XYZ file of C-alpha atoms in Angstrom:
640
model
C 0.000 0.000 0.000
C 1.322 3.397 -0.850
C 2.155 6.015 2.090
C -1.210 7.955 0.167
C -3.059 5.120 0.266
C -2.428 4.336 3.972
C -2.971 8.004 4.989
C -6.365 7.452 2.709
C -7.385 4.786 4.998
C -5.974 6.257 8.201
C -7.966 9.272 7.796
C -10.869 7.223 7.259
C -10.627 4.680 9.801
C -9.587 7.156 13.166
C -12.051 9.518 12.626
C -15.043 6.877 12.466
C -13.019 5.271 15.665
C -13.444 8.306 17.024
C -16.922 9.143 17.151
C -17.822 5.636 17.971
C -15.738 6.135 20.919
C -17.449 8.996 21.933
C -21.059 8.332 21.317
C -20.253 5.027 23.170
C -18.121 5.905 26.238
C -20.623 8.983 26.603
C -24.214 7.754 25.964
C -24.545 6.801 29.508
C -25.320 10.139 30.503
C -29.256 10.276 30.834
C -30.285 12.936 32.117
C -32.619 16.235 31.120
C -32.835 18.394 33.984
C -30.495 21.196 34.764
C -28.964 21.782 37.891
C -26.739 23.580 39.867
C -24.261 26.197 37.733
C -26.023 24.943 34.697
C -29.253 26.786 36.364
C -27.446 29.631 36.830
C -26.003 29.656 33.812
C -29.161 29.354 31.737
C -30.856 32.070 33.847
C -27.645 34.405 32.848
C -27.722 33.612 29.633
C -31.148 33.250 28.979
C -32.572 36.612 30.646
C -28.982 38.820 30.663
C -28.312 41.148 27.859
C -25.303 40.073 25.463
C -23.109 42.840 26.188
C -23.377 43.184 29.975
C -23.153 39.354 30.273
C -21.045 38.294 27.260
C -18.751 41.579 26.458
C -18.287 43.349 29.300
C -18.817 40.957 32.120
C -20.625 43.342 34.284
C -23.145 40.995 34.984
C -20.785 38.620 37.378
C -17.974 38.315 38.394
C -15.915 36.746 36.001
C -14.338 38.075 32.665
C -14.360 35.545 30.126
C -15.668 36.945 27.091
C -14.736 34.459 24.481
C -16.357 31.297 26.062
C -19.518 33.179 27.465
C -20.220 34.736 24.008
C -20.353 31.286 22.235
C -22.744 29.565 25.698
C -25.114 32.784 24.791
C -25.814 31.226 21.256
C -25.762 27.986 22.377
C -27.907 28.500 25.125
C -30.491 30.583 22.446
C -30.449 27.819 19.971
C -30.594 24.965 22.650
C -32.989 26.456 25.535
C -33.325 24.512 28.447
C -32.640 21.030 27.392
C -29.904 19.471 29.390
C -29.972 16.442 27.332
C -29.193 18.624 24.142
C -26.147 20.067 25.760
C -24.768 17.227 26.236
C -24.846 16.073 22.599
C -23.278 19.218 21.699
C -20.230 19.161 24.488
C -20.032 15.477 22.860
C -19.541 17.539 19.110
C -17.419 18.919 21.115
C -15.392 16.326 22.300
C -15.021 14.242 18.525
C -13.501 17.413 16.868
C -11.384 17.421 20.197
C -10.333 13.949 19.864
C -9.777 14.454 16.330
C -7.460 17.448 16.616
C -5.596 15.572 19.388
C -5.170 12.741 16.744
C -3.708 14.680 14.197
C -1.722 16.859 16.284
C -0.162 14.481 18.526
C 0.668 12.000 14.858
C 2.299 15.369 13.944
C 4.242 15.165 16.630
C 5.093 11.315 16.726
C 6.569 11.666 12.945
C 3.201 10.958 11.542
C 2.843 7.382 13.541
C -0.508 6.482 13.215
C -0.342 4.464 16.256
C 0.730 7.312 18.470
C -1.956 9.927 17.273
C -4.799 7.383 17.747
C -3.882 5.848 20.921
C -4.085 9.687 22.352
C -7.226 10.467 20.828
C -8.340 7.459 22.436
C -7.312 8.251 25.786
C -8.286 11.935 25.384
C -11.875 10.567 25.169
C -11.755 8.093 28.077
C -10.244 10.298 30.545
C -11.601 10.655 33.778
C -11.234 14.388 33.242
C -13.111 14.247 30.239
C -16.458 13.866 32.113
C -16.320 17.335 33.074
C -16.315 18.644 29.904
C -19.332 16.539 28.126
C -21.381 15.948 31.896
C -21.948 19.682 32.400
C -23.062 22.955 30.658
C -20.372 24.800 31.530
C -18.218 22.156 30.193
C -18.108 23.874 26.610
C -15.539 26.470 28.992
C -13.167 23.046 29.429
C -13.331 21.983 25.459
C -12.799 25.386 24.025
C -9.964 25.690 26.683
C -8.275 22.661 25.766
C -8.803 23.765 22.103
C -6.553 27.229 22.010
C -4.013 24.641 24.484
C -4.113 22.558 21.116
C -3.398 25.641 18.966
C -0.759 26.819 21.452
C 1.220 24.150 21.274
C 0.924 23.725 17.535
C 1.933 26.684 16.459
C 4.480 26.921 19.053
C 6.184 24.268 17.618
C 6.144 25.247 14.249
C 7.870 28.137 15.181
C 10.532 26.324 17.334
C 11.386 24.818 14.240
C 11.017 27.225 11.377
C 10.605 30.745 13.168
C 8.493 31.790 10.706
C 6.565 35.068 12.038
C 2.902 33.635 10.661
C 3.565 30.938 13.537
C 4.442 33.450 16.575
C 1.377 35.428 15.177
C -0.616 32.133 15.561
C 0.709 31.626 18.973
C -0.476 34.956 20.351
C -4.180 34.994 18.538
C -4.534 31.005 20.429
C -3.232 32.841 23.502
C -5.886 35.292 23.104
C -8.497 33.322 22.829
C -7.478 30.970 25.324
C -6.758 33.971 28.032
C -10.146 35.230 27.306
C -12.251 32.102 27.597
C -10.334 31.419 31.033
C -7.769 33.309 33.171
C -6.325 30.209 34.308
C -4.791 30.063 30.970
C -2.970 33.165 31.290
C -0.087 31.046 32.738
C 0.755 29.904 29.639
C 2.612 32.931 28.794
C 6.054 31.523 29.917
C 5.765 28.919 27.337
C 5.319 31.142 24.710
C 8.025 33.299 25.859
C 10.126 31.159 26.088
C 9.877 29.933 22.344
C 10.359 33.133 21.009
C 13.618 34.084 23.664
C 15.135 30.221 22.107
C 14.987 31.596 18.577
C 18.306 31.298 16.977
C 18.203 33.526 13.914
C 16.969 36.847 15.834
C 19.079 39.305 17.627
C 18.042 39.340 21.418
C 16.146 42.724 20.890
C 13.810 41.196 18.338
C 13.127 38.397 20.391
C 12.153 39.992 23.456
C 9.692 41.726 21.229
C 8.609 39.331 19.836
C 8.094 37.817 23.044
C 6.190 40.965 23.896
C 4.044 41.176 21.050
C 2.779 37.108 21.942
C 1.883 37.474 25.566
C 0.319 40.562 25.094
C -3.236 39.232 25.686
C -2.276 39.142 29.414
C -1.622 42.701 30.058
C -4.600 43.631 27.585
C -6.900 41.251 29.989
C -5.574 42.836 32.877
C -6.974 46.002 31.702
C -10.254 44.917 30.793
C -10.952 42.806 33.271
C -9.881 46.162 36.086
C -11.722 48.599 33.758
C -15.076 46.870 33.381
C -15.595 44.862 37.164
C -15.359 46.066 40.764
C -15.228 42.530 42.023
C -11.747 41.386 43.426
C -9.374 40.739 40.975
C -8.197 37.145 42.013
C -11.699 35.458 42.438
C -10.991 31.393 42.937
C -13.981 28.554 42.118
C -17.310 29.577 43.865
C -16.377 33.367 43.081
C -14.211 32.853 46.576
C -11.449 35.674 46.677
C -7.940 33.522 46.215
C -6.238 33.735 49.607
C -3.028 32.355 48.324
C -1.874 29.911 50.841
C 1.608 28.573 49.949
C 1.242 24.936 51.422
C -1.846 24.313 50.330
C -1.019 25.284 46.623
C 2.221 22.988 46.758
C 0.237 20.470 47.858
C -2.572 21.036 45.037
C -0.012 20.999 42.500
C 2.076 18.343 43.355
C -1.691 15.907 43.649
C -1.804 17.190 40.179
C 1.064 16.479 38.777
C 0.651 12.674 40.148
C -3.174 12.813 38.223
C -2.083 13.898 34.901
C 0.737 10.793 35.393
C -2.366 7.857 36.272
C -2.426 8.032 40.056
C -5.809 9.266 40.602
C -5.583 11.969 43.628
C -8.091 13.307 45.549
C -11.540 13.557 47.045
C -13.976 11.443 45.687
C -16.671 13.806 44.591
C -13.832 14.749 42.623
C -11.757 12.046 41.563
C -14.168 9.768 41.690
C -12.659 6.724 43.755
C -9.140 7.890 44.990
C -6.197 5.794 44.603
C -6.235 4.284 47.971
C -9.595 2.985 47.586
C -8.886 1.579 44.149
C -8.744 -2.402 43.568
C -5.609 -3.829 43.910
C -5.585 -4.058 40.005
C -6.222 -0.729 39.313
C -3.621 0.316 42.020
C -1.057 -1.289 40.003
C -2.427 -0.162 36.919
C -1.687 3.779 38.193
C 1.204 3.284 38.479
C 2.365 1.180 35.572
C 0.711 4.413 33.562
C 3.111 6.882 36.027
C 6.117 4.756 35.315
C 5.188 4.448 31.517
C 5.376 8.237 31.399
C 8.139 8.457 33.096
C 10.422 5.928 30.729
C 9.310 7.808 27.947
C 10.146 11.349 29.237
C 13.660 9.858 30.662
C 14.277 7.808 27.327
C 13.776 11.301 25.502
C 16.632 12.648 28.085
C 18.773 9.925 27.822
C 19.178 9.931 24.028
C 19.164 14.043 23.562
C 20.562 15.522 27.124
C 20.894 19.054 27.214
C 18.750 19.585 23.913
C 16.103 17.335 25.751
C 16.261 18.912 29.045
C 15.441 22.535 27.536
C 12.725 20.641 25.697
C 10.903 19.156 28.416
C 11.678 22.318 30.929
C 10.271 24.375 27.780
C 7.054 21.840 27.948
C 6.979 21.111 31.390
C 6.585 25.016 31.595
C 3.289 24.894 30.381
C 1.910 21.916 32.721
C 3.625 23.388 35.426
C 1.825 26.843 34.918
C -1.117 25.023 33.996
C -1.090 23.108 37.124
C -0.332 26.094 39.373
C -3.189 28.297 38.058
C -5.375 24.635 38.956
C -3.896 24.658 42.359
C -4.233 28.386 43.768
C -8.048 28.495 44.714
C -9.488 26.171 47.781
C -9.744 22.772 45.973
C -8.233 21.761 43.045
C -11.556 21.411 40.062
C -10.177 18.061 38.268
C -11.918 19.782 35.296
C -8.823 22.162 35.776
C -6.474 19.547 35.564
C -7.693 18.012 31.650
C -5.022 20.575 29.844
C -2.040 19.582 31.488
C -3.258 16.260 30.792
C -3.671 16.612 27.546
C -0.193 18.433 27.231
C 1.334 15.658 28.629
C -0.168 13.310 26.330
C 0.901 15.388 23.738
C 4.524 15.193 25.077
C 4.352 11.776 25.297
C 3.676 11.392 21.442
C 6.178 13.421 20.891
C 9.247 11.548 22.762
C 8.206 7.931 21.984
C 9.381 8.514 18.371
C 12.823 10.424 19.440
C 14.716 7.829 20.776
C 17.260 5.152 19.743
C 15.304 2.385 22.065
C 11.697 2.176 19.764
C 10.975 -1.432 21.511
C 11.272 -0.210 24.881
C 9.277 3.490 24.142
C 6.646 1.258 22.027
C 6.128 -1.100 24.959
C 5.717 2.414 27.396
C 3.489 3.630 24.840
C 1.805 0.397 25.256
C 1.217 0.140 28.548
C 0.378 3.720 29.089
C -2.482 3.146 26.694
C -4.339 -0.355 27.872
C -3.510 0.782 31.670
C -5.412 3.972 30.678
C -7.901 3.005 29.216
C -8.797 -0.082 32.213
C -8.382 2.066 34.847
C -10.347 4.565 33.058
C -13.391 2.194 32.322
C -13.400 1.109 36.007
C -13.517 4.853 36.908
C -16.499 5.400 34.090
C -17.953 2.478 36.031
C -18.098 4.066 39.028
C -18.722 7.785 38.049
C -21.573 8.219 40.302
C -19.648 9.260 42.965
C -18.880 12.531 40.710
C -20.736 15.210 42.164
C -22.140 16.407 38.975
C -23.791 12.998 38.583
C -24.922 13.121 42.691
C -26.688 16.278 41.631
C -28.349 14.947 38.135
C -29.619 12.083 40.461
C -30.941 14.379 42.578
C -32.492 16.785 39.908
C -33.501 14.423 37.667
C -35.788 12.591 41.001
C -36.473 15.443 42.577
C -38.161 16.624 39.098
C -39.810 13.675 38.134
C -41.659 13.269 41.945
C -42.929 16.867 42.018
C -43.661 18.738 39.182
C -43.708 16.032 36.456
C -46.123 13.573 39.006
C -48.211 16.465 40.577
C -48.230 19.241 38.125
C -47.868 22.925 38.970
C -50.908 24.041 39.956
C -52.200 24.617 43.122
C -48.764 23.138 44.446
C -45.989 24.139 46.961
C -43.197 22.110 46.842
C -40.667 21.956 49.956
C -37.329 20.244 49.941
C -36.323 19.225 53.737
C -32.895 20.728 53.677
C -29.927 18.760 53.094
C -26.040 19.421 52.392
C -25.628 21.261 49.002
C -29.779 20.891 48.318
C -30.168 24.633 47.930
C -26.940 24.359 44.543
C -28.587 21.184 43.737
C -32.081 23.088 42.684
C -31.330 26.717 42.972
C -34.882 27.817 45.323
C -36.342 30.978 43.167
C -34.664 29.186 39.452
C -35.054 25.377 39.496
C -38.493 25.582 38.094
C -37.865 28.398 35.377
C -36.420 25.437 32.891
C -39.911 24.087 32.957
C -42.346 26.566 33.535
C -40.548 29.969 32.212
C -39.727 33.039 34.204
C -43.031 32.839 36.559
C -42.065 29.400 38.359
C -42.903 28.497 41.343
C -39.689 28.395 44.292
C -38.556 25.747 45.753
C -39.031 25.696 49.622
C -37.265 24.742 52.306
C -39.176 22.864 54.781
C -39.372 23.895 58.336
C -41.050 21.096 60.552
C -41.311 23.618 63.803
C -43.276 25.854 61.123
C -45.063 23.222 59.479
C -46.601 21.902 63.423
C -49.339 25.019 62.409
C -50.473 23.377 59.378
C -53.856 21.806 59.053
C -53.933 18.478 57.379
C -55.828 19.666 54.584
C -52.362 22.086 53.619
C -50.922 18.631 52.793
C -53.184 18.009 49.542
C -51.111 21.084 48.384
C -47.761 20.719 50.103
C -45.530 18.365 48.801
C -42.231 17.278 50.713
C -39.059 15.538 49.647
C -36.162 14.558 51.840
C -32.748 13.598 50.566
C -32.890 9.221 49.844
C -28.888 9.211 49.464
C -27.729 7.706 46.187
C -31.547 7.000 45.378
C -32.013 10.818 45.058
C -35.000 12.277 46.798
C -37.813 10.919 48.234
C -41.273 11.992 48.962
C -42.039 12.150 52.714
C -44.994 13.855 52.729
C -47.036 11.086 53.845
C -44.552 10.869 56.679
C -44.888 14.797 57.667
C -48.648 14.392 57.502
C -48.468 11.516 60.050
C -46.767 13.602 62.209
C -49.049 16.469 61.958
C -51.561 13.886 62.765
C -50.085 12.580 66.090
C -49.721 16.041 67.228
C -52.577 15.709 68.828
C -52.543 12.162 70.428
C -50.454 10.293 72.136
C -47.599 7.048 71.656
C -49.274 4.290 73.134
C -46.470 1.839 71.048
C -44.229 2.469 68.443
C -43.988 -1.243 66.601
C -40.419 -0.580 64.868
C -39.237 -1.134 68.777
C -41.397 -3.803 69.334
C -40.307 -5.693 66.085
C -37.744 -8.421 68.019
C -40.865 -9.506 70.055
C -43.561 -9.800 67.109
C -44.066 -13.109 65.549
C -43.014 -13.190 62.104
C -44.524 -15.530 59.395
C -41.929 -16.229 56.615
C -39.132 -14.911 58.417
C -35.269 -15.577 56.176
C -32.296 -14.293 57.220
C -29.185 -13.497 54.628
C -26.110 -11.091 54.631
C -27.504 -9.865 50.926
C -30.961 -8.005 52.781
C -30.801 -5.065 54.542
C -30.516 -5.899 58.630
C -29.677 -9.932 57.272
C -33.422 -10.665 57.442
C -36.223 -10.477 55.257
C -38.025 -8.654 57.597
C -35.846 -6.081 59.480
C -35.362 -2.428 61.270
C -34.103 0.571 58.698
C -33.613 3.912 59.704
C -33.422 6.540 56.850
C -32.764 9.139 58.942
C -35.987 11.216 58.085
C -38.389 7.766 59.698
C -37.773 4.501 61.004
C -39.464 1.670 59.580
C -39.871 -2.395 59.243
C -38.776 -3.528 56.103
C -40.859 -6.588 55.223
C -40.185 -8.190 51.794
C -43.209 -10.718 50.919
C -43.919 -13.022 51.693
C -44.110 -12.196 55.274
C -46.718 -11.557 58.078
C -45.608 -9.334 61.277
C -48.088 -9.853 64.607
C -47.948 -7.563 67.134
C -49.825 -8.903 70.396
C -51.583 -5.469 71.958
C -52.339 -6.623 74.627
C -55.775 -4.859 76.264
C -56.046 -1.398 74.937
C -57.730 0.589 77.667
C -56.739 3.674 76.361
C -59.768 5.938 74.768
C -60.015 5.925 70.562
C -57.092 3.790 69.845
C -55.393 4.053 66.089
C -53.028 2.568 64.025
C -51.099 5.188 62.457
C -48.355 4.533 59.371
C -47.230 5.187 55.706
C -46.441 2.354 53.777
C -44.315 2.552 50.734
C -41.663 0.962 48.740
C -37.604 1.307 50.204
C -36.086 4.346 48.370
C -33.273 2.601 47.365
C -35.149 -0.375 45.341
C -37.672 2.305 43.495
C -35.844 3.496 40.762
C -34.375 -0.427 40.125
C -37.210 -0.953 38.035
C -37.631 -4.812 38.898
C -40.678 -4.962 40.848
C -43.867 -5.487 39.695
C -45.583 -4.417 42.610
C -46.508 -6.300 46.022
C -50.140 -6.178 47.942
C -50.340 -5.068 51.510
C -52.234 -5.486 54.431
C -53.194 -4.979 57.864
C -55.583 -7.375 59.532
C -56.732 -6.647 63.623
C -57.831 -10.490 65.067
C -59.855 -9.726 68.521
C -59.505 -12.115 71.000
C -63.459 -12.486 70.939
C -64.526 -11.815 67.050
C -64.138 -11.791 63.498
C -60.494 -11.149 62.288
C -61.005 -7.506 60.243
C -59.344 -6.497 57.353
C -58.759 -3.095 58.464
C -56.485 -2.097 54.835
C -55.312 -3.543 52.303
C -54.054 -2.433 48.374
C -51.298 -2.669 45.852
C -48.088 -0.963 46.168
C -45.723 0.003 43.869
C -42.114 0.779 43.306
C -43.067 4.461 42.133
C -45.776 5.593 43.859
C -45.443 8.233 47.061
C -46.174 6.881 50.459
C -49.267 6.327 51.702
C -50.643 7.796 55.187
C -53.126 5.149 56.956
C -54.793 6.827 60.207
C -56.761 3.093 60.835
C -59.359 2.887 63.834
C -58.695 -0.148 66.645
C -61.900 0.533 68.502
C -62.577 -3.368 68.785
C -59.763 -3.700 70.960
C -61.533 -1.806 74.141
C -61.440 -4.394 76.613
C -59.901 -7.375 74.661
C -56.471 -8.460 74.228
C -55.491 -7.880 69.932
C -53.014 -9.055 67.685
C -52.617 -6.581 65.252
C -50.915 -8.412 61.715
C -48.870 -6.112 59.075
C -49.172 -8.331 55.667
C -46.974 -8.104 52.510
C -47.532 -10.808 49.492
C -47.609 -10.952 45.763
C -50.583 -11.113 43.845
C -50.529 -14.931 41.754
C -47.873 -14.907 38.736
C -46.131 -11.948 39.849
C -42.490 -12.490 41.374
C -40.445 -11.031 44.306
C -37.604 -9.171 42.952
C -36.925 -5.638 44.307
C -39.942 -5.716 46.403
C -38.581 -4.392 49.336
C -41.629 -2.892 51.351
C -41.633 -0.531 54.245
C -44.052 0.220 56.882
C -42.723 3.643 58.420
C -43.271 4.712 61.813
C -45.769 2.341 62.660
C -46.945 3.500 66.283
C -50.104 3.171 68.078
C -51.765 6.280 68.923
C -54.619 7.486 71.110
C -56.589 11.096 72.307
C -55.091 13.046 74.531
């Protein structure tokens, strides 16, 4: 095959690769509900006028004209679809991993190898999820784009000094400095190549020099002429206090990410390195010491010229890394352009060096360690705290407005840590219902105790269900509303290891190790009963006036969204010692429907000893996977 032919089929075949890769490694994300910055976002961008917000910045506190002017048209042609950004930041990401291709085969001597096996990891990067998983993550792409273009052009002119390259240098600067000021730190780098010409007398150079990183001075400027807020503003809009240890500490746990060992908390990182497997322990740092043996093989065959080359490189992470490192936690979204550098170094030295067996075998490993390690991480990505928050979004959308409607509705979220980012109270709605949506409240119990029960038909409450999202406890706030007025004769969830239990099976796989078991979910107490199963309660002789049963009953939050279940029935029979057994409730249950509050009269039991039965079976033909039932707070309640 001739080298046109090849390059025919190469530039056929990665691009095609490519997308796949994309489309498949990022399909997973299924979500359409904004929240968090993306709600704040869309609200700025939706509602602000293009100048203050895009141009100027006067409408927050950040300058960075170049990515907000291009989210303003996006945001316009998209509206509030979350879903639809996504697809987009995935665009995004193929022409990324495309550009990465070419640029890094550039580098690597046109080895097709090499310029693939970095688009690939480009995609599957742990970093990458911040780029395609939010809104905001169109900043990250076009970021990593002008990185692309910096380094291009930069060494173009490292090897021809043609002017058209230093000129291409400073516009990438520009319009890398202007999407984000972290990228200002780049202008060492690009000093640098300009001070290492060879053919120019030092007084061109430093002008030259001058004339490239003039975008930082020029921001500078703008940024002090047109804002009042502080000048060094970290994540959060938090002023930047600039403490030393901390920052060395930041940079050096980046450093160690962009080399494979993942570093940090996991809402960031998503599992840290010492809570990796074993395997994927290893496989950090096999992908650490891969980098390494290239970057030293590089050194060992070209000494001082390689030295300046990887200080002149190393520049850039390290200023890349720094700017990622000065604010109070360290955004792994932050950390993607170093990475990307690095990859692009990599390419770079495995095709400079008299040892190709050993470098191909680093390349090697570096890749398929990647790339596991990567997958495992992709696996677990729900530990991310943009994907927490979707969870959260996503169910706390779907339980209240999209199951209740809007009208004639008050919804209240029982607060919870970082509920009030997760749906932003006077905004959350606006995606749905425009600019006159309802807020989201935060429920007070101490104010609720002066409701009326009938305020329940319209309030609607949700509590925080962990990993499961949110849950709807309203049932559970209207009980308690309820027994505000009565008293605890026995609460059953404490009287569960003396009730006689029909069907009882104990295994380490079920919550408690029993089929029927105490949970606590922190908002109410409850007995899980998974059916078949019959709980009896001996009452003994209620002489207490009006005695009730009071409960909700509803499925576990955690098994509701596993879509398995195909509902259970319920019951609760009262068997008088002198009488008819009555079937005082009984109906089907199901995975998604909100808890139900059961306020069920006991008046038979005056003067007799009762045993009071709480029932869960499956109707005939149906089965009993993910039917985890719960009877919450089931007490026994009487007048005052």
């Amino acid at each position: 095959m001739t080298t046109r032919a090849r390059r025919n089929v190469v530039f056929a075949v990665a691009p095609s690769i490519l997308i796949a890769l994309n489309v498949g490694w990022f399909h997973v994300i299924r979500y359409d509900v904004l929240m968090g910055d993306d709600v704040y976002l869309y609200d700025a961008f939706s509602h602000g006028s293009f100048v203050d917000t895009c141009l100027t910045g006067r409408g927050g506190a950040k300058y960075r004209p170049v990515y907000f002017t291009l989210e303003w048209l996006i945001t316009h042609a998209v509206g509030p679809h979350y879903a639809s950004y996504v697809w987009v930041n995935i665009g995004f990401s193929i022409l990324l991993s495309f550009v990465v291709f070419l640029l890094a085969r550039w580098l690597a001597r046109g080895n097709d190898l090499v310029g693939l096996g970095a688009g690939i990891l480009f995609v599957t990067s742990r970093f990458a999820w911040y780029e395609v998983a939010q809104v905001l993550g169109l900043m990250e792409a076009l970021a990593v784009l002008w990185t692309l273009a910096m380094v291009y052009f930069a060494f173009r002119f490292v090897r021809a000094e043609r002017l058209r390259d230093a000129l291409g240098m400073c516009a990438a600067y520009f319009l890398a400095a202007f999407t984000h000021e972290r990228f200002l730190a780049a202008a060492p780098f690009l000093a640098a190549a300009m001070l290492w010409s060879r053919t120019r007398a030092l007084r061109d150079r430093v002008l030259l020099a001058a004339v490239v990183i003039s975008p930082l001075p020029l921001y500078v400027l703008l940024k002090k002429a047109l804002q009042r807020p502080p000048f060094f503003l970290g994540t959060g809009g938090t002023p930047i206090a600039f403490d030393l240890k901390q920052t060395v500490k930041f940079w050096a746990a980046g450093l160690i990410n962009v080399f494979g060992i993942n570093k940090g908390p996991e809402y960031l990182s998503i599992v840290d390195y010492r809570h990796l497997p074993a395997l994927n322990q290893a496989l950090g740092v096999a992908i650490a010491a891969a980098g390494v043996t290239l970057v030293a093989l590089f050194l060992g065959e070209r000494r001082r010229p390689g030295a300046l080359m990887v200080a002149w490189v190393g520049s850039l992470i390290a200023g890349l890394l720094l700017t990622a490192s000065i604010t109070f936690r360290q955004e792994f979204r932050w950390l993607y352009a170093p990475y990307v550098v690095a990859l692009l170094f990599w390419s770079y030295a495995a095709v400079r060096t008299s040892r190709p067996a050993l470098a191909g075998a680093a390349c090697a490993v570096l890749a398929v360690a990647s790339v596991i390690n990567d997958a495992y991480l992709r696996s677990q990505r729900r530990n991310l705290y943009l994907f927490v928050g979707e969870e959260f979004a996503q169910s706390f959308y779907e339980q209240s407005l999209k199951r209740y409607g809007w009208q004639n509705r008050e919804f209240y979220v029982v607060p919870f840590e970082s509920s009030d980012w997760y749906f932003p109270p006077t905004l959350f709605f606006e995606q749905f219902l425009g600019e006159h949506a309802m807020p989201v409240r935060r429920f007070d119990e101490g104010q609720a105790a002066s409701w009326d029960i009938s305020q329940f038909d319209r309030a609607k409450i949700f509590a925080s269900a962990g990993t499961a999202g949110v849950v709807d406890v309203t049932a559970t706030m209207l009980q308690r509303a309820y027994m505000r007025e009565r008293r605890v004769v026995a609460d059953l969830t404490d009287r569960l290891a003396t009730a006689h239990i029909e069907g009882q099976q104990r295994s380490r796989d079920l919550p408690g190790g029993a089929q029927v078991s105490v949970v606590d979910l922190g908002w109410a107490r409850g007995i899980l009963s998974l059916p078949p199963a019959a709980v009896g309660f001996d009452l003994g002789i209620l002489r207490q006036s009006s005695p009730w049963l009071a409960v909700s009953v509803a499925f576990h939050p955690a098994s509701a969204g596993w879509n398995v279940s195909d509902g259970v029935q319920a019951g609760v029979r009262l068997l008088p010692e002198h009488g008819k057994e009555q079937q005082l409730w009984f109906g089907e249950v199901n995975p998604g429907d909100p808890a139900r509050f059961l306020a069920l009269p006991l008046s038979s039991c005056d003067g007799q000893d009762c045993h009071l039965i709480l029932e869960t079976r499956n109707a005939p033909a149906k089965h009993t996977l993910g039917d985890w039932l719960v009877w919450f707070d089931p007490v026994i309640v009487t007048d005052r």
